[in-house]
Short mmCIF file of C-alpha atoms in Angstrom, two decimals:
data_model
loop_
_atom_site.label_atom_id
_atom_site.label_comp_id
_atom_site.label_asym_id
_atom_site.label_seq_id
_atom_site.Cartn_x
_atom_site.Cartn_y
_atom_site.Cartn_z
CA UNK A 1 131.99 82.11 50.54
CA UNK A 2 131.04 80.33 53.72
CA UNK A 3 128.57 82.03 56.02
CA UNK A 4 130.14 83.37 59.22
CA UNK A 5 129.62 81.40 62.39
CA UNK A 6 126.70 82.77 64.40
CA UNK A 7 126.34 82.28 68.11
CA UNK A 8 123.33 79.94 68.44
CA UNK A 9 120.18 81.15 70.11
CA UNK A 10 119.34 79.67 73.46
CA UNK A 11 117.13 76.61 73.28
CA UNK A 12 113.81 77.30 74.97
CA UNK A 13 111.24 74.88 76.39
CA UNK A 14 108.63 73.50 74.02
CA UNK A 15 105.35 71.63 74.34
CA UNK A 16 104.09 71.04 77.86
CA UNK A 17 107.18 72.56 79.51
CA UNK A 18 106.59 75.77 77.58
CA UNK A 19 102.93 75.93 78.58
CA UNK A 20 103.78 75.39 82.25
CA UNK A 21 106.21 78.32 82.30
CA UNK A 22 103.61 80.60 80.73
CA UNK A 23 101.02 79.87 83.43
CA UNK A 24 100.22 82.23 86.30
CA UNK A 25 99.19 82.04 89.95
CA UNK A 26 96.28 84.43 90.52
CA UNK A 27 95.12 85.21 94.05
CA UNK A 28 91.77 86.92 94.58
CA UNK A 29 90.26 88.79 97.51
CA UNK A 30 87.31 86.72 98.78
CA UNK A 31 85.39 89.85 99.82
CA UNK A 32 84.85 91.08 96.25
CA UNK A 33 83.22 89.13 93.46
CA UNK A 34 83.99 91.31 90.45
CA UNK A 35 87.61 92.31 91.04
CA UNK A 36 90.69 91.27 89.14
CA UNK A 37 93.39 89.28 91.02
CA UNK A 38 94.82 90.94 94.11
CA UNK A 39 98.19 89.36 93.24
CA UNK A 40 99.23 87.77 89.95
CA UNK A 41 102.63 86.07 89.63
CA UNK A 42 104.22 83.80 87.05
CA UNK A 43 104.41 80.08 87.89
CA UNK A 44 108.16 80.17 87.31
CA UNK A 45 108.91 76.80 88.96
CA UNK A 46 107.81 74.68 85.98
CA UNK A 47 104.13 75.48 86.35
CA UNK A 48 104.21 75.92 90.12
CA UNK A 49 105.33 78.68 92.47
CA UNK A 50 107.40 78.55 95.62
CA UNK A 51 104.75 78.71 98.35
CA UNK A 52 106.57 81.25 100.55
CA UNK A 53 106.71 83.76 97.68
CA UNK A 54 102.97 83.86 97.05
CA UNK A 55 102.03 83.49 100.74
CA UNK A 56 104.14 86.43 101.93
CA UNK A 57 103.13 88.52 98.92
CA UNK A 58 99.50 88.15 100.00
CA UNK A 59 100.33 88.77 103.66
CA UNK A 60 102.15 92.02 102.84
CA UNK A 61 99.27 93.42 100.80
CA UNK A 62 96.84 92.49 103.60
CA UNK A 63 98.78 94.43 106.25
CA UNK A 64 101.44 91.92 107.36
CA UNK A 65 99.07 89.09 108.30
CA UNK A 66 101.56 86.21 108.38
CA UNK A 67 102.00 83.64 111.14
CA UNK A 68 104.68 81.13 112.18
CA UNK A 69 102.67 78.30 110.64
CA UNK A 70 102.65 80.20 107.32
CA UNK A 71 99.12 78.95 106.64
CA UNK A 72 100.42 75.39 106.19
CA UNK A 73 98.40 73.80 108.99
CA UNK A 74 95.10 73.72 107.14
CA UNK A 75 92.40 76.25 107.88
CA UNK A 76 93.69 77.62 111.19
CA UNK A 77 91.52 79.50 113.66
CA UNK A 78 93.66 82.61 113.60
CA UNK A 79 96.03 82.19 110.65
CA UNK A 80 95.68 83.66 107.17
CA UNK A 81 95.69 80.99 104.48
CA UNK A 82 95.32 80.32 100.76
CA UNK A 83 92.38 78.31 99.46
CA UNK A 84 90.95 77.22 96.13
CA UNK A 85 87.53 78.37 97.32
CA UNK A 86 85.97 81.73 98.08
CA UNK A 87 84.13 80.15 101.04
CA UNK A 88 85.77 80.67 104.43
CA UNK A 89 84.59 77.26 105.58
CA UNK A 90 86.56 75.39 102.91
CA UNK A 91 90.07 73.99 103.57
CA UNK A 92 93.40 75.54 102.82
CA UNK A 93 95.32 74.62 99.71
CA UNK A 94 97.41 71.45 99.61
CA UNK A 95 101.14 72.19 99.55
CA UNK A 96 103.52 69.75 97.87
CA UNK A 97 107.31 70.22 98.09
CA UNK A 98 106.65 73.76 99.32
CA UNK A 99 105.05 74.71 96.00
CA UNK A 100 101.51 75.15 94.70
CA UNK A 101 100.45 74.78 91.05
CA UNK A 102 99.35 77.56 88.74
CA UNK A 103 95.69 78.47 88.99
CA UNK A 104 93.11 80.53 90.85
CA UNK A 105 93.26 81.01 94.64
CA UNK A 106 91.72 83.10 97.41
CA UNK A 107 93.56 84.59 100.38
CA UNK A 108 91.49 84.34 103.56
CA UNK A 109 91.97 86.13 106.88
CA UNK A 110 89.95 84.83 109.86
CA UNK A 111 87.70 87.47 111.39
CA UNK A 112 86.71 88.97 108.04
CA UNK A 113 83.97 86.54 107.08
CA UNK A 114 81.32 89.27 106.94
CA UNK A 115 83.32 92.25 105.66
CA UNK A 116 86.30 92.57 103.28
CA UNK A 117 89.69 92.88 104.95
CA UNK A 118 91.60 96.08 104.04
CA UNK A 119 94.56 95.94 101.68
CA UNK A 120 97.63 98.09 101.08
CA UNK A 121 97.79 99.32 97.50
CA UNK A 122 100.98 101.40 97.47
CA UNK A 123 104.44 100.85 98.94
CA UNK A 124 104.51 104.19 100.77
CA UNK A 125 101.46 103.13 102.80
CA UNK A 126 102.99 99.79 103.80
CA UNK A 127 104.29 99.74 107.39
CA UNK A 128 107.45 97.83 108.12
CA UNK A 129 106.78 95.06 110.70
CA UNK A 130 108.16 94.90 114.22
CA UNK A 131 109.47 91.37 113.51
CA UNK A 132 110.66 89.80 110.28
CA UNK A 133 108.91 86.75 108.81
CA UNK A 134 110.65 83.41 109.27
CA UNK A 135 112.52 83.17 105.91
CA UNK A 136 114.27 86.50 106.52
CA UNK A 137 114.92 85.81 110.22
CA UNK A 138 116.74 82.57 109.39
CA UNK A 139 118.43 83.82 106.23
CA UNK A 140 122.11 82.85 106.17
CA UNK A 141 124.25 85.75 105.00
CA UNK A 142 128.07 85.95 104.99
CA UNK A 143 129.62 86.82 108.33
CA UNK A 144 131.96 89.64 107.34
CA UNK A 145 132.69 91.21 110.71
CA UNK A 146 131.59 94.46 112.31
CA UNK A 147 133.68 96.86 110.22
CA UNK A 148 134.63 95.31 106.85
CA UNK A 149 137.90 96.47 105.34
CA UNK A 150 138.14 98.66 102.26
CA UNK A 151 139.31 95.61 100.31
CA UNK A 152 136.20 93.67 101.31
CA UNK A 153 133.96 96.49 100.16
CA UNK A 154 135.78 96.68 96.82
CA UNK A 155 135.45 92.93 96.28
CA UNK A 156 131.73 93.25 96.95
CA UNK A 157 131.54 95.59 93.92
CA UNK A 158 133.80 93.54 91.67
CA UNK A 159 131.24 91.44 89.82
CA UNK A 160 127.52 90.95 89.23
CA UNK A 161 125.94 89.21 92.20
CA UNK A 162 123.80 87.07 89.87
CA UNK A 163 126.14 86.18 86.99
CA UNK A 164 129.63 86.95 88.44
CA UNK A 165 130.44 88.92 85.27
CA UNK A 166 132.70 91.96 85.71
CA UNK A 167 131.67 94.18 82.79
CA UNK A 168 128.73 96.56 82.29
CA UNK A 169 127.92 96.81 86.00
CA UNK A 170 125.75 99.16 88.03
CA UNK A 171 125.32 99.36 91.76
CA UNK A 172 121.70 98.51 92.50
CA UNK A 173 120.05 100.07 95.55
CA UNK A 174 118.30 97.31 97.48
CA UNK A 175 115.84 99.78 99.00
CA UNK A 176 115.50 102.15 96.02
CA UNK A 177 116.35 105.82 96.36
CA UNK A 178 112.84 106.59 95.16
CA UNK A 179 111.62 105.17 98.49
CA UNK A 180 113.76 107.56 100.54
CA UNK A 181 110.82 109.14 102.35
CA UNK A 182 109.44 105.72 103.32
CA UNK A 183 112.94 104.63 104.36
CA UNK A 184 113.40 107.60 106.70
CA UNK A 185 109.92 107.46 108.20
CA UNK A 186 110.29 103.72 108.83
CA UNK A 187 113.57 104.10 110.71
CA UNK A 188 115.43 101.75 108.39
CA UNK A 189 118.77 103.37 109.27
CA UNK A 190 118.72 101.37 112.53
CA UNK A 191 119.37 98.02 110.88
CA UNK A 192 122.94 98.21 109.46
CA UNK A 193 125.32 96.65 111.97
CA UNK A 194 128.16 98.97 110.98
CA UNK A 195 127.67 102.26 112.78
CA UNK A 196 129.82 104.27 110.37
CA UNK A 197 127.27 103.79 107.55
CA UNK A 198 124.21 104.83 109.55
CA UNK A 199 124.50 108.50 108.67
CA UNK A 200 123.80 107.74 104.97
CA UNK A 201 122.71 104.09 104.86
CA UNK A 202 120.92 104.33 101.50
CA UNK A 203 124.20 105.21 99.76
CA UNK A 204 126.46 102.76 101.61
CA UNK A 205 127.48 99.26 100.59
CA UNK A 206 124.89 97.81 103.02
CA UNK A 207 122.16 98.97 100.60
CA UNK A 208 124.01 98.25 97.36
CA UNK A 209 124.91 95.27 95.24
CA UNK A 210 126.61 95.08 91.87
CA UNK A 211 124.44 93.87 89.00
CA UNK A 212 124.92 93.70 85.26
CA UNK A 213 122.98 96.58 83.72
CA UNK A 214 120.26 94.47 82.10
CA UNK A 215 119.71 92.46 85.31
CA UNK A 216 119.61 95.70 87.29
CA UNK A 217 116.84 96.86 84.97
CA UNK A 218 114.95 93.61 85.56
CA UNK A 219 115.31 94.09 89.33
CA UNK A 220 113.97 97.66 89.15
CA UNK A 221 111.00 96.58 87.03
CA UNK A 222 110.04 93.88 89.57
CA UNK A 223 110.82 91.13 87.07
CA UNK A 224 113.35 89.52 89.41
CA UNK A 225 113.72 89.73 93.19
CA UNK A 226 116.19 88.16 95.66
CA UNK A 227 114.22 85.83 97.92
CA UNK A 228 115.26 83.56 100.84
CA UNK A 229 114.53 79.90 100.07
CA UNK A 230 115.16 76.82 102.24
CA UNK A 231 118.73 75.58 102.20
CA UNK A 232 118.59 71.87 101.24
CA UNK A 233 121.85 71.23 103.07
CA UNK A 234 120.93 72.95 106.36
CA UNK A 235 117.49 72.28 107.77
CA UNK A 236 115.69 75.35 109.10
CA UNK A 237 117.92 77.88 107.33
CA UNK A 238 117.48 79.89 104.15
CA UNK A 239 119.76 81.17 101.39
CA UNK A 240 119.21 83.95 98.85
CA UNK A 241 118.08 82.97 95.38
CA UNK A 242 116.64 84.89 92.47
CA UNK A 243 112.92 84.57 91.82
CA UNK A 244 111.23 85.68 88.59
CA UNK A 245 107.99 87.30 89.74
CA UNK A 246 106.72 88.59 86.39
CA UNK A 247 108.76 88.62 83.16
CA UNK A 248 108.76 91.83 81.06
CA UNK A 249 105.96 90.60 78.73
CA UNK A 250 107.74 92.02 75.67
CA UNK A 251 107.65 88.65 73.91
CA UNK A 252 106.85 85.08 74.85
CA UNK A 253 110.32 83.82 74.02
CA UNK A 254 111.88 86.69 75.93
CA UNK A 255 109.85 85.80 79.01
CA UNK A 256 110.81 82.15 78.76
CA UNK A 257 114.48 83.04 78.36
CA UNK A 258 114.43 85.16 81.53
CA UNK A 259 112.89 82.34 83.54
CA UNK A 260 115.24 79.67 82.18
CA UNK A 261 118.40 81.77 82.63
CA UNK A 262 117.74 83.70 85.81
CA UNK A 263 115.11 81.98 87.93
CA UNK A 264 116.16 80.31 91.19
CA UNK A 265 119.86 81.11 90.88
CA UNK A 266 121.93 81.45 94.07
CA UNK A 267 123.31 84.94 94.64
CA UNK A 268 126.98 85.59 95.10
CA UNK A 269 127.83 87.10 98.50
CA UNK A 270 126.40 90.52 99.30
CA UNK A 271 128.28 92.50 101.88
CA UNK A 272 126.70 93.69 105.13
CA UNK A 273 123.14 93.92 103.78
CA UNK A 274 120.58 93.67 106.62
CA UNK A 275 117.82 91.09 106.00
CA UNK A 276 115.38 93.91 106.79
CA UNK A 277 116.49 95.70 103.60
CA UNK A 278 115.97 92.52 101.57
CA UNK A 279 112.47 92.09 102.98
CA UNK A 280 111.65 95.71 102.17
CA UNK A 281 112.90 95.09 98.62
CA UNK A 282 110.55 92.14 98.22
CA UNK A 283 107.62 94.24 99.45
CA UNK A 284 108.58 97.13 97.15
CA UNK A 285 108.60 94.80 94.14
CA UNK A 286 105.00 93.75 94.77
CA UNK A 287 103.49 97.23 94.52
CA UNK A 288 103.48 97.48 90.74
CA UNK A 289 100.56 97.45 88.31
CA UNK A 290 101.91 94.31 86.63
CA UNK A 291 101.45 92.36 89.90
CA UNK A 292 98.62 94.14 91.75
CA UNK A 293 95.64 94.39 89.42
CA UNK A 294 93.48 96.99 91.16
CA UNK A 295 90.01 98.08 90.01
CA UNK A 296 89.51 101.47 88.39
CA UNK A 297 85.71 101.67 88.47
CA UNK A 298 84.36 104.67 90.36
CA UNK A 299 81.44 102.72 91.78
CA UNK A 300 83.66 100.06 93.40
CA UNK A 301 84.46 100.79 97.06
CA UNK A 302 87.65 99.13 98.36
CA UNK A 303 88.76 98.76 101.98
CA UNK A 304 92.36 99.99 102.15
CA UNK A 305 95.16 100.64 104.63
CA UNK A 306 96.78 104.07 104.53
CA UNK A 307 99.47 105.71 106.64
CA UNK A 308 98.01 107.68 109.52
CA UNK A 309 98.93 111.33 108.81
CA UNK A 310 98.20 112.28 112.41
CA UNK A 311 100.62 109.80 113.99
CA UNK A 312 103.71 111.47 115.44
CA UNK A 313 105.77 108.77 117.18
CA UNK A 314 104.73 105.60 115.41
CA UNK A 315 104.28 104.93 111.72
CA UNK A 316 100.95 103.13 111.60
CA UNK A 317 98.33 102.44 108.98
CA UNK A 318 94.60 102.86 109.45
CA UNK A 319 91.69 101.41 107.45
CA UNK A 320 89.67 103.51 105.03
CA UNK A 321 87.20 102.95 102.20
CA UNK A 322 88.00 104.48 98.81
CA UNK A 323 86.42 104.19 95.37
CA UNK A 324 88.36 102.32 92.73
CA UNK A 325 89.30 105.40 90.70
CA UNK A 326 90.73 107.20 93.78
CA UNK A 327 92.86 104.35 95.14
CA UNK A 328 96.54 105.04 95.85
CA UNK A 329 97.97 103.34 92.78
CA UNK A 330 101.00 101.05 92.65
CA UNK A 331 103.77 102.27 90.39
CA UNK A 332 103.79 101.35 86.72
CA UNK A 333 105.65 98.14 85.96
CA UNK A 334 108.37 99.98 84.02
CA UNK A 335 108.89 102.71 86.62
CA UNK A 336 110.51 103.08 90.04
CA UNK A 337 108.29 106.01 91.00
CA UNK A 338 105.09 106.07 93.04
CA UNK A 339 102.55 108.88 92.75
CA UNK A 340 101.97 109.03 96.47
CA UNK A 341 98.49 109.84 97.74
CA UNK A 342 97.51 110.58 101.34
CA UNK A 343 94.43 112.03 102.95
CA UNK A 344 96.20 115.30 103.64
CA UNK A 345 97.65 116.11 100.21
CA UNK A 346 96.68 115.66 96.62
CA UNK A 347 98.97 114.02 94.06
CA UNK A 348 100.65 117.19 92.80
CA UNK A 349 101.41 118.55 96.28
CA UNK A 350 102.92 115.26 97.41
CA UNK A 351 105.07 115.00 94.31
CA UNK A 352 106.62 118.38 95.09
CA UNK A 353 107.53 117.28 98.64
CA UNK A 354 109.41 114.11 97.65
CA UNK A 355 113.03 114.16 96.53
CA UNK A 356 113.35 111.21 94.20
CA UNK A 357 117.02 111.85 93.57
CA UNK A 358 118.76 110.67 90.43
CA UNK A 359 118.30 107.44 88.57
CA UNK A 360 118.93 104.35 90.66
CA UNK A 361 121.74 103.19 88.39
CA UNK A 362 125.12 103.95 89.94
CA UNK A 363 128.32 103.14 88.11
CA UNK A 364 130.79 100.82 89.76
CA UNK A 365 134.09 102.47 90.63
CA UNK A 366 137.02 101.01 88.77
CA UNK A 367 139.01 98.78 91.09
CA UNK A 368 141.80 96.27 90.75
CA UNK A 369 140.88 92.95 89.21
CA UNK A 370 140.22 89.99 91.47
CA UNK A 371 140.98 86.44 90.37
CA UNK A 372 137.84 84.38 89.61
CA UNK A 373 139.10 81.56 91.82
CA UNK A 374 138.51 83.85 94.78
CA UNK A 375 134.81 84.06 93.94
CA UNK A 376 134.52 80.31 93.41
CA UNK A 377 136.11 79.66 96.79
CA UNK A 378 134.14 82.43 98.47
CA UNK A 379 130.83 81.25 97.04
CA UNK A 380 131.48 77.68 98.21
CA UNK A 381 132.23 78.89 101.72
CA UNK A 382 130.05 81.95 102.28
CA UNK A 383 128.26 80.47 105.23
CA UNK A 384 130.54 80.42 108.23
CA UNK A 385 133.82 80.93 106.35
CA UNK A 386 136.20 82.14 109.05
CA UNK A 387 139.10 82.71 106.65
CA UNK A 388 137.47 85.79 105.21
CA UNK A 389 136.71 87.31 108.60
CA UNK A 390 140.43 87.90 109.07
CA UNK A 391 140.25 90.59 106.40
CA UNK A 392 137.60 92.46 108.36
CA UNK A 393 138.18 94.72 111.29
CA UNK A 394 136.08 94.04 114.39
CA UNK A 395 136.34 97.58 115.70
CA UNK A 396 133.38 100.00 115.80
CA UNK A 397 133.67 103.74 115.99
CA UNK A 398 130.97 103.81 118.68
CA UNK A 399 129.17 106.83 117.27
CA UNK A 400 125.72 107.53 118.67
CA UNK A 401 122.79 107.25 116.28
CA UNK A 402 120.95 110.57 116.25
CA UNK A 403 118.79 110.07 113.17
CA UNK A 404 115.13 110.93 113.96
CA UNK A 405 112.69 108.12 113.26
CA UNK A 406 109.20 106.82 113.72
CA UNK A 407 108.81 103.46 115.40
CA UNK A 408 107.50 100.58 113.29
CA UNK A 409 104.44 98.65 114.31
CA UNK A 410 102.23 96.07 112.72
CA UNK A 411 99.07 97.43 111.16
#
């Protein structure tokens, strides 16, 4: 009896290509000699990493220290930059095709030559900036009108935004529900352009996208993140692509398969999502113990940034010095939950104050099927496609926004 046909396993890279995809980019704090990497990411671009990903990851952890030059103009007088050397006097790293190779780097901030610059170690203590970095400011998203129709919202939920598959879907929260307290304190409800969703923006389509359940899990574990990358067909603009930050580390072949299948894929259209939410998602993904490798030694004092408990009108962070074993910890790599620590409360008290809500997975409501040709056409024309705008209403209900908020400022 002949053996049944078996679907063949995916062919994975071998030899040098395999070694390149297993390499990492490790960025150290130049102010500490005995610490583990401040940021460690996989070199998912064939042994290199997209420069903007690692640069903005470092800037976020250092209190939003980016600049318009993005550290690409050599060792600038005022700009943060990446270097191969711990010495502040040495040049910035060479950037080729907007990537840097796997290896060991240091993230320098001018003005901190004699003392370590403070870092943010937990998402709750990160302050949303007053202005978005360049990739998110120039991100090209579909123009779907002021008040999208019900049909448009349903189509947005029809298929996975990474694979276009229609089965086994969840609605993924872009800013997770577990970050609700941060969301409210940061005034994130101001950013949706559709006024009708501002009363509950975390639960509206502007903070949701359909993902296949396994990809949703990878998103929530910071394995994959949507990231704006330069559009090769439109100079100065950016489009959303997937980026594998850190694979699950369950097996070598599993990690390679995730990179080969899901790294650097263009996303299908996402409806009405503010770029501010996407930037917050990228920041949220960084604060995990699989990316930030913080010290745990009691004798190690670390300069940190923590939310100012005494601030009333503005959400600001202030520097402090804390021993390694008392640092506000990033969440575990397989969890969406932070154990928030502030000066005012201990861990247990803070946990009782935060409503984490239910699991982030939200089933997709059953809707009528949509022909796949629609998605092919839509995906080819998502930037500036006027034909789709006709399905969207341009009317706003004009409701006043009365949600209390704290203003956002740079640390």
